[in-house]
Coordinates of C-alpha atoms and ligand atoms in Angstrom, one line a residue:
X1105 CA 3.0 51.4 -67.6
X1106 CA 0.1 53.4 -68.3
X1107 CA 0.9 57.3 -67.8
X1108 CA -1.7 59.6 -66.7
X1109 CA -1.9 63.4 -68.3
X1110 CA -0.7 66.1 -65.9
X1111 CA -1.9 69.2 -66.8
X1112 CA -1.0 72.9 -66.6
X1113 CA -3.5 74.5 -63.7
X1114 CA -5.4 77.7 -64.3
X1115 CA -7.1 80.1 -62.2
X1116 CA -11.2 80.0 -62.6
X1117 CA -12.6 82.3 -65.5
X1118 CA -13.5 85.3 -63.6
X1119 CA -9.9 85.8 -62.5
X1120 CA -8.2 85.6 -65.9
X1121 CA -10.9 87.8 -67.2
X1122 CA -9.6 90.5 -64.7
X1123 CA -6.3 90.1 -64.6
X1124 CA -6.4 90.2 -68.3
X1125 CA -8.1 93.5 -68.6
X1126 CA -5.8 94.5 -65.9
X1127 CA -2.8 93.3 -68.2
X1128 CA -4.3 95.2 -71.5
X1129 CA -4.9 98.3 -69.5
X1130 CA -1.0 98.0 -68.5
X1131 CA -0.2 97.3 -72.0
X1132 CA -1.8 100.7 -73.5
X1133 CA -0.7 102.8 -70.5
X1134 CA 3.1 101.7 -71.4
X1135 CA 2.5 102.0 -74.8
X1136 CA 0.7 106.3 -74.4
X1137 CA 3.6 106.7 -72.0
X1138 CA 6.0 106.0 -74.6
X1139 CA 7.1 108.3 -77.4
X1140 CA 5.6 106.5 -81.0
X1141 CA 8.7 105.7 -82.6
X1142 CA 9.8 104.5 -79.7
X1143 CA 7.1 102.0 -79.2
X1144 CA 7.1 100.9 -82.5
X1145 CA 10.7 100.3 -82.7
X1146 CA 10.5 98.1 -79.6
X1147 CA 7.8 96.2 -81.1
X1148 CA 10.3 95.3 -83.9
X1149 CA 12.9 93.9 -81.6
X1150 CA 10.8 91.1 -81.2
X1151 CA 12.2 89.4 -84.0
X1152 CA 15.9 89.6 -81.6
X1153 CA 13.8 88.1 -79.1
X1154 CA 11.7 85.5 -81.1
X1155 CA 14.7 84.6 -82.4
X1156 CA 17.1 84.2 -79.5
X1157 CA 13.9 82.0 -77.8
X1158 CA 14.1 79.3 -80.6
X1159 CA 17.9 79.2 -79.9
X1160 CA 17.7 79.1 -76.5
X1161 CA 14.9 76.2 -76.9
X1162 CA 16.7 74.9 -79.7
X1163 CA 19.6 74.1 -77.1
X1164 CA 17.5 73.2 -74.4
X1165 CA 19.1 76.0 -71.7
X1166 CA 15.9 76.2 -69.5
X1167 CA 16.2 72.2 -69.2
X1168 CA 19.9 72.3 -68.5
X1169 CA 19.1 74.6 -65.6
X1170 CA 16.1 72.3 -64.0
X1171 CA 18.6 70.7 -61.5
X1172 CA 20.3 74.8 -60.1
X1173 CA 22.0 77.3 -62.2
X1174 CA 25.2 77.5 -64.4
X1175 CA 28.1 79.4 -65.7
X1176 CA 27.9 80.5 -69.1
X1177 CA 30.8 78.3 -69.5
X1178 CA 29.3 75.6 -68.3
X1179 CA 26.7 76.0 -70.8
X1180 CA 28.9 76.8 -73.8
X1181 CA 30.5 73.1 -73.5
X1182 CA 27.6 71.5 -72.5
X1183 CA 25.6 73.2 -75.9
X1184 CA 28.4 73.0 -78.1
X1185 CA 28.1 76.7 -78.6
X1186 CA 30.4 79.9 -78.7
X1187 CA 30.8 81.3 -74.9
X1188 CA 31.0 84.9 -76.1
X1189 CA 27.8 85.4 -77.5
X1190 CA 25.7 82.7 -76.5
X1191 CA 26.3 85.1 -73.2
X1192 CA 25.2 87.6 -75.4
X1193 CA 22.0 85.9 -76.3
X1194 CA 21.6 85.1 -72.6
X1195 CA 21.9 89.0 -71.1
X1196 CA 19.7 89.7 -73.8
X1197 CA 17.0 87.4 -72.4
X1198 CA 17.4 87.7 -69.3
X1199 CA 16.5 91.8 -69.7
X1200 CA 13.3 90.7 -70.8
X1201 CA 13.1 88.1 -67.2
X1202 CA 13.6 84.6 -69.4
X1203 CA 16.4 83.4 -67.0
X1204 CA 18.3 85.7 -64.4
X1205 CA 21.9 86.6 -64.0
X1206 CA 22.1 85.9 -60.3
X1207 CA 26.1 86.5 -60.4
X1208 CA 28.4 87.5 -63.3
X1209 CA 28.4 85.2 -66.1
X1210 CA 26.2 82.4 -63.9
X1211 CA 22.2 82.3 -65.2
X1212 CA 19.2 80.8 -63.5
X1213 CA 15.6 79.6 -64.5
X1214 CA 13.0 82.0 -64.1
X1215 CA 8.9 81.1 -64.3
X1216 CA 9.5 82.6 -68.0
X1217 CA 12.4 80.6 -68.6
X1218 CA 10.4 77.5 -67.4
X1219 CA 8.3 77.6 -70.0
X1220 CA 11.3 76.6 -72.3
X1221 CA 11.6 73.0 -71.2
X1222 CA 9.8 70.1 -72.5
X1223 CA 7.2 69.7 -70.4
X1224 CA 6.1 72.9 -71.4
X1225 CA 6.1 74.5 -74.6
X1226 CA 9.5 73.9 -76.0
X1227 CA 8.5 72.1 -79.4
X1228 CA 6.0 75.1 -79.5
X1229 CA 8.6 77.7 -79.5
X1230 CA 11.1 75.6 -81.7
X1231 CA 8.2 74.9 -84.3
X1232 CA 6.6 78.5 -84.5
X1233 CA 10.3 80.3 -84.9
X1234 CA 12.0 77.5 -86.6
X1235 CA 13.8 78.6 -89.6
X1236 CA 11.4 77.5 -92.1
X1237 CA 8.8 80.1 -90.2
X1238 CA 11.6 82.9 -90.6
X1239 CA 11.5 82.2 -94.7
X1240 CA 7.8 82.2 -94.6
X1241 CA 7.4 85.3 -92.8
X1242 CA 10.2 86.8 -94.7
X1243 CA 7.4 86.9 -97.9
X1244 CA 4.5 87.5 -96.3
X1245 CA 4.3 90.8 -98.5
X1246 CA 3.7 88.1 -101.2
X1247 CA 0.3 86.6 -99.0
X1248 CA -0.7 90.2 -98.6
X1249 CA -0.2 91.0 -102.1
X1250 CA -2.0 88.1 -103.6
X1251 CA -4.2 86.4 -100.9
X1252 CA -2.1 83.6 -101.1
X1253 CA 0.1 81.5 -98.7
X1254 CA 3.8 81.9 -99.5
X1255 CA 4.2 78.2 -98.5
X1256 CA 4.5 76.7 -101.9
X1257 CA 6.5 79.8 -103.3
X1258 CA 9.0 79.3 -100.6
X1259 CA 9.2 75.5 -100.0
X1260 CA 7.9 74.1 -102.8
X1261 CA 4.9 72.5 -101.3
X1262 CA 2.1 73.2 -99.1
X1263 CA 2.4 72.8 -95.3
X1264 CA 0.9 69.3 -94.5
X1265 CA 2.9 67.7 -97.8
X1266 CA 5.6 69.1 -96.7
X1267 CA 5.0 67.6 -92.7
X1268 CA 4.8 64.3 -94.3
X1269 CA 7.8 64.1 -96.3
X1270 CA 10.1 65.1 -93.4
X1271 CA 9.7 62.5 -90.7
X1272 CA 12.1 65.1 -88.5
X1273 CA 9.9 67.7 -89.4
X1274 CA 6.5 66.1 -88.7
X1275 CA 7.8 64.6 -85.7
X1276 CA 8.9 68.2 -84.1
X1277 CA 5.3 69.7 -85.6
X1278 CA 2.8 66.8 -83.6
X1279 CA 5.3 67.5 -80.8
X1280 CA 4.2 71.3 -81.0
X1281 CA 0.8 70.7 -81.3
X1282 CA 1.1 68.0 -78.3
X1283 CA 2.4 71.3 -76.2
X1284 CA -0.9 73.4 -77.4
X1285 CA -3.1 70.8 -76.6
X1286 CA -1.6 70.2 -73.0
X1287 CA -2.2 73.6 -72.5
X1288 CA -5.4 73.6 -73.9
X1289 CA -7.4 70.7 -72.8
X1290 CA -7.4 71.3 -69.3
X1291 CA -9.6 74.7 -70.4
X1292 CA -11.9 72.9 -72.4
X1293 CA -12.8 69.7 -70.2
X1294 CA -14.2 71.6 -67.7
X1295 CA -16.7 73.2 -70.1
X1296 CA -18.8 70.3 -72.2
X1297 CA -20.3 67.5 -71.4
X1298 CA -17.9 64.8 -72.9
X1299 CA -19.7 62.3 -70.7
X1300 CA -22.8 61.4 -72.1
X1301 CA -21.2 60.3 -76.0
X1302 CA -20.5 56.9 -76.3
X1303 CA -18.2 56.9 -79.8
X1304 CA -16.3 60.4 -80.3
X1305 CA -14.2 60.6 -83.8
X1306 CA -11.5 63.1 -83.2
X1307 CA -11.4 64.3 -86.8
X1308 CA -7.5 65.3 -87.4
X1309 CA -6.8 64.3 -84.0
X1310 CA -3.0 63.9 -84.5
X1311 CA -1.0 62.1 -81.9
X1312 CA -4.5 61.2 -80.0
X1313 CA -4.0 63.5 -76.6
X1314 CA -7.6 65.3 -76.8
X1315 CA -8.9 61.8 -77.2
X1316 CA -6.5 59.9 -74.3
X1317 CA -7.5 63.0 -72.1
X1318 CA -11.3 62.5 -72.8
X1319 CA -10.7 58.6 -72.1
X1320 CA -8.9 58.9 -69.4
X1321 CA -11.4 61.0 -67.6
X1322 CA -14.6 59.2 -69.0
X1323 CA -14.2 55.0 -68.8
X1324 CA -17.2 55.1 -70.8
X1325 CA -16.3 56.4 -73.9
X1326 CA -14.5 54.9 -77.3
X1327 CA -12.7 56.4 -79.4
X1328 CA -11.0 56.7 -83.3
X1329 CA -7.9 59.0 -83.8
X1330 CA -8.4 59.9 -87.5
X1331 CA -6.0 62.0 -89.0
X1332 CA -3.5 61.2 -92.1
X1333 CA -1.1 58.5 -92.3
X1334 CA 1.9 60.3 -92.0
X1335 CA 0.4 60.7 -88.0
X1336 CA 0.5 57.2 -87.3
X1337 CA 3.4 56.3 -85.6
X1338 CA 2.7 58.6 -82.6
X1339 CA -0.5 58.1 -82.7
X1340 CA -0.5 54.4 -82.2
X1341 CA 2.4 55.4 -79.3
X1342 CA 0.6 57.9 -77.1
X1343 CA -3.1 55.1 -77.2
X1344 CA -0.7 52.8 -75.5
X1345 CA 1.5 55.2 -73.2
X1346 CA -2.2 56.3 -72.1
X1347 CA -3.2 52.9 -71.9
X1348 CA -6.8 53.8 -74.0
X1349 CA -6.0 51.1 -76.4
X1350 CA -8.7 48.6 -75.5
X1351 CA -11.2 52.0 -76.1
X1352 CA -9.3 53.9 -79.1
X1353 CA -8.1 52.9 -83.0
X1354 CA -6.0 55.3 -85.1
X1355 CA -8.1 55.6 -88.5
X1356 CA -5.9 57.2 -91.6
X1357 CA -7.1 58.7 -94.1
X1358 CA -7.9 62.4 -95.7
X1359 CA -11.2 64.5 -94.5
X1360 CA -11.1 65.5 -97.9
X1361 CA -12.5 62.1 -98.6
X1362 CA -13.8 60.3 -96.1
X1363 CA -14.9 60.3 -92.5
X1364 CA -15.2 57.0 -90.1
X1365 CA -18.5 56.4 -89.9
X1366 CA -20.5 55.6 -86.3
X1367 CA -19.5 58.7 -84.4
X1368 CA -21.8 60.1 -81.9
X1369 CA -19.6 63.1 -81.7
X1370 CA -17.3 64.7 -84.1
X1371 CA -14.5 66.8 -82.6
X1372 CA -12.8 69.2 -84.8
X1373 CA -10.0 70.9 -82.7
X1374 CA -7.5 73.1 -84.6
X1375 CA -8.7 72.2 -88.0
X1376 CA -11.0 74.5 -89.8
X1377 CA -8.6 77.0 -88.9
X1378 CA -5.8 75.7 -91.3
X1379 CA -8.1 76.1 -93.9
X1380 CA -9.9 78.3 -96.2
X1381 CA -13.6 79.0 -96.5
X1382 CA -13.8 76.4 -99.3
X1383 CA -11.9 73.6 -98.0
X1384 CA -13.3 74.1 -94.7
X1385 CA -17.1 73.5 -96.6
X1386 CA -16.0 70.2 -98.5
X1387 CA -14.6 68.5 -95.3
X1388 CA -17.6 69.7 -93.2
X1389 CA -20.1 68.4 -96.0
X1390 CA -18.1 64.9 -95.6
X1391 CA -18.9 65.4 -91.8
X1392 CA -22.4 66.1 -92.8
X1393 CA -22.8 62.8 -95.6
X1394 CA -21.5 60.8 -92.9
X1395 CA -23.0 61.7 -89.4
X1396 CA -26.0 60.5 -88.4
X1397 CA -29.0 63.1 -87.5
X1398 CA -28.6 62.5 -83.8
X1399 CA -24.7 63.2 -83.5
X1400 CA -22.9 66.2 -82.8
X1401 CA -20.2 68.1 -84.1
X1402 CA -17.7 69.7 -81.5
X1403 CA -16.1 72.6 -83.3
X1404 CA -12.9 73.9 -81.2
X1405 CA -10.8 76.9 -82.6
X1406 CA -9.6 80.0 -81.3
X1407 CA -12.6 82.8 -81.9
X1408 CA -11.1 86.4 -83.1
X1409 CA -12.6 88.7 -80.8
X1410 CA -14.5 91.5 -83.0
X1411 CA -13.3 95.5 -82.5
X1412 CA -9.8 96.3 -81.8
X1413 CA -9.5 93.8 -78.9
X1414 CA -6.6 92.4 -78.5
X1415 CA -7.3 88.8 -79.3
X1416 CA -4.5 85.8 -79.9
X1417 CA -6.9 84.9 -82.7
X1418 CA -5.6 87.9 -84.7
X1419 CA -2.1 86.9 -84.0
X1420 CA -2.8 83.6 -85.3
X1421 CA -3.9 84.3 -87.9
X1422 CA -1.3 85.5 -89.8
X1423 CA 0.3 82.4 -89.9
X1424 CA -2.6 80.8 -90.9
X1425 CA -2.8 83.6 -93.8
X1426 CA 1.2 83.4 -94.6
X1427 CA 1.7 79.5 -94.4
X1428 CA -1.8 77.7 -94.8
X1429 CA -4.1 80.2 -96.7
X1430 CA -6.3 79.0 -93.8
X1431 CA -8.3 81.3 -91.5
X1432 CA -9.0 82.3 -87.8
X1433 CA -12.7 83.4 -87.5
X1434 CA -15.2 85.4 -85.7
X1435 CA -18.5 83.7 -84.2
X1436 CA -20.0 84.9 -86.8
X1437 CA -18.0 83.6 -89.3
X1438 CA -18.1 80.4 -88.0
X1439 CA -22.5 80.4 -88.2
X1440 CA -21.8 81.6 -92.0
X1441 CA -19.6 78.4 -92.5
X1442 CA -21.6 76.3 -90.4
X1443 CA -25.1 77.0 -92.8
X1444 CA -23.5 76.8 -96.0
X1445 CA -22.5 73.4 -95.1
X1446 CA -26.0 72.7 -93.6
X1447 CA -25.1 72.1 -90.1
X1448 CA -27.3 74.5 -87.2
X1449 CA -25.2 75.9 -84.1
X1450 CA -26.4 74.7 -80.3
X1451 CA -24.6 76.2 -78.3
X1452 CA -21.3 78.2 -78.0
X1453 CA -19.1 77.1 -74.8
X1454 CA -16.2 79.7 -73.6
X1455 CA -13.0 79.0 -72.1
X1456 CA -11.0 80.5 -69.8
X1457 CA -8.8 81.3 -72.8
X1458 CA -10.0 82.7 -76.7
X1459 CA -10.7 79.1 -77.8
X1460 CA -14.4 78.6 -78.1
X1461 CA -16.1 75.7 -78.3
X1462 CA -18.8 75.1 -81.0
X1463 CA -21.2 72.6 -80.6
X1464 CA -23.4 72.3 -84.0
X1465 CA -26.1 69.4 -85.8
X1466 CA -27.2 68.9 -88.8
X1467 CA -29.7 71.5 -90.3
Ligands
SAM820 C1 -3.2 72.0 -86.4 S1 -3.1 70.3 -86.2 C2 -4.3 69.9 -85.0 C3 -4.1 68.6 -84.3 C4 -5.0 68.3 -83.1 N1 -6.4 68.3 -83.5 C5 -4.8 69.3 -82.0 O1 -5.6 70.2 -81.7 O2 -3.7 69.3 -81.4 C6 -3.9 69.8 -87.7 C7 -4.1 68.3 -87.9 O3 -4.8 68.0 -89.1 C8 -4.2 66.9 -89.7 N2 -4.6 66.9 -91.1 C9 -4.1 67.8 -92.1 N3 -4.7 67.5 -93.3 C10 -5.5 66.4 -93.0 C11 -6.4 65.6 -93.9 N4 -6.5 65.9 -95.2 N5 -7.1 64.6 -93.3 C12 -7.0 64.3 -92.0 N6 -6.2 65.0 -91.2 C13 -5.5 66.0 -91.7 C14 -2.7 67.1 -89.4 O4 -2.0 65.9 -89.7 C15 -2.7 67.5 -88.0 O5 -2.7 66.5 -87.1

């Protein structure tokens, strides 16, 4: 049966805006109201707390407590795990409000604990701290040393080889991005005028959700999935769970290569960013040879705000620096990148979130 996307529900823009200037002002009050040593230090624990999240996640806790809460014993057998300190890892979280303690020993789900399930952003949390992310970061002096990702140094491979020769692996990392773009869609719809293309490529479109949302809302449109073989499987999964596949094919191939031809618009989402400046100018020159005049392309990354801001696009960015030798960019950037491979910016579309929306032609 065909299943529609349910998404996560955010306030309008204006609100966010305030409330997150309200949150950063918060943020730097705690931080002058606490000695400098102190601060810093407490910054550092974040690698107890990353850490005890991907375990938590890993076990699937915040799921196990959907139906009402449980004893720590309870949750011991039913994880397999060591009562003593998983409680340990438990207290722990719950002092930072990811689950509650209501009674001794007995934990709850709390809104921050919710997040943890698989509807949410579990495969985010287990993908970004899984143990092959604690070995990368582990040498990032290495990346800041030389400029390049320790990917290869510690794994033997780069990132996307790697993805593709670990079904497991691959599986849990399209899951991930499947969580991102859930959360990221719903900002992005609301903003562009998907309507009025006829034939949209979703260039490295992975398991196909940007383009099953953008069917799903617009009965008018077709659509091509291209991404690399290895994303197949899923792919061809979600265009039938959405029920898009009399509108949608799954293309593979390499953008290093070649790009399906006939597109009216070209999304990009996520992409240029896992690259550097070079790569990113041979795939968008493909984009280029292959486009006609009168199409479109639909750049969609996060933008790094410019000044000390405090933008999740400088966040990002170091793993894109540490595992990808890829890039978050500035507007600015982007225009610089955008020339060189001969294409003109439009228009620039905000979200309610840091991910802008690039729509460019050809020069
Ligand atoms: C960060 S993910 C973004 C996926 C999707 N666009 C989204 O926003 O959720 C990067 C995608 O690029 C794909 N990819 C990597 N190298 C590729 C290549 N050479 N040709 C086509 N797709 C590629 C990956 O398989 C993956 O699906």
């Amino acid at each position: 049966m065909k299943k529609t996307i349910e998404y996560p529900h955010y306030p309008p823009r204006f609100v966010v805006l305030i409330f997150e200037r309200m949150r950063h002002l918060f943020m730097r009050l705690n931080r002058r109201f606490t000695h400098p040593n102190v601060a810093v230090f407490e910054m550092a624990h974040n690698l107890w707390l990353a850490a005890g999240l991907n375990v938590a996640a890993e076990l699937g806790i915040a799921d196990l407590l959907k139906e009402g809460g449980k004893s720590i014993h309870d949750l011991a057998v039913l994880t397999g795990t060591h009562e003593e300190s998983l409680y340990r890892m438990m207290r722990m979280l719950a002092s930072q409000e990811i689950f509650r303690e209501t009674k001794s020993r007995f934990f709850t789900l709390t809104p921050l604990a919710g997040a943890l399930q698989e509807n949410n952003i579990k495969f985010l949390i287990t993908s970004h701290l899984s143990k092959r992310q604690f070995h990368l970061f582990g040498e990032m002096m290495y990346t800041i040393r030389t400029g390049k990702s320790v990917h290869e140094i510690v794994l033997g491979n780069k990132v996307f080889e790697d993805l593709g020769q670990d079904e497991q692996h691959n599986e849990r990392f399209i899951n991930a991005m499947t969580n991102v773009s859930l959360m990221q869609i719903s900002t992005i719809l609301p903003v562009y005028p998907f309507k009025k293309y006829k034939n949209i490529i979703d260039i490295g479109g992975g398991e196909g959700l940007m383009m099953a949302a953008l069917l799903q809302k617009y009965p008018g449109c077709r659509g091509i999935v291209f991404d690399l073989p290895q994303s197949a499987g899923l792919a061809v999964k979600f265009i039938e769970r959405y029920g898009i596949d009399d509108r949608c094919t799954f293309v593979a191939g390499s953008f290093f290569e070649t790009i399906p031809e006939g597109g009216d618009l070209y999304i990009m989402k996520n992409i240029l960013h896992d690259w550097n400046d070079e790569s990113c100018l041979i795939i968008l020159r493909n984009i280029a040879m292959t486009m006609p005049s009168a199409s479109r392309l639909l750049i969609i990354d996060p933008v790094v705000e410019e000044g000390n801001k405090p933008s999740i696009g400088k966040m990002t960015d170091m793993l894109m620096m540490t595992a990808l030798e890829g890039k978050e960019r500035t507007k600015d950037e982007f225009r610089i990148l955008l020339d060189q491979a001969g294409f003109r910016i439009r228009k620039v579309y905000r979200t309610i979130s840091q991910l802008i929306l690039i729509e460019a032609e050809k020069a």
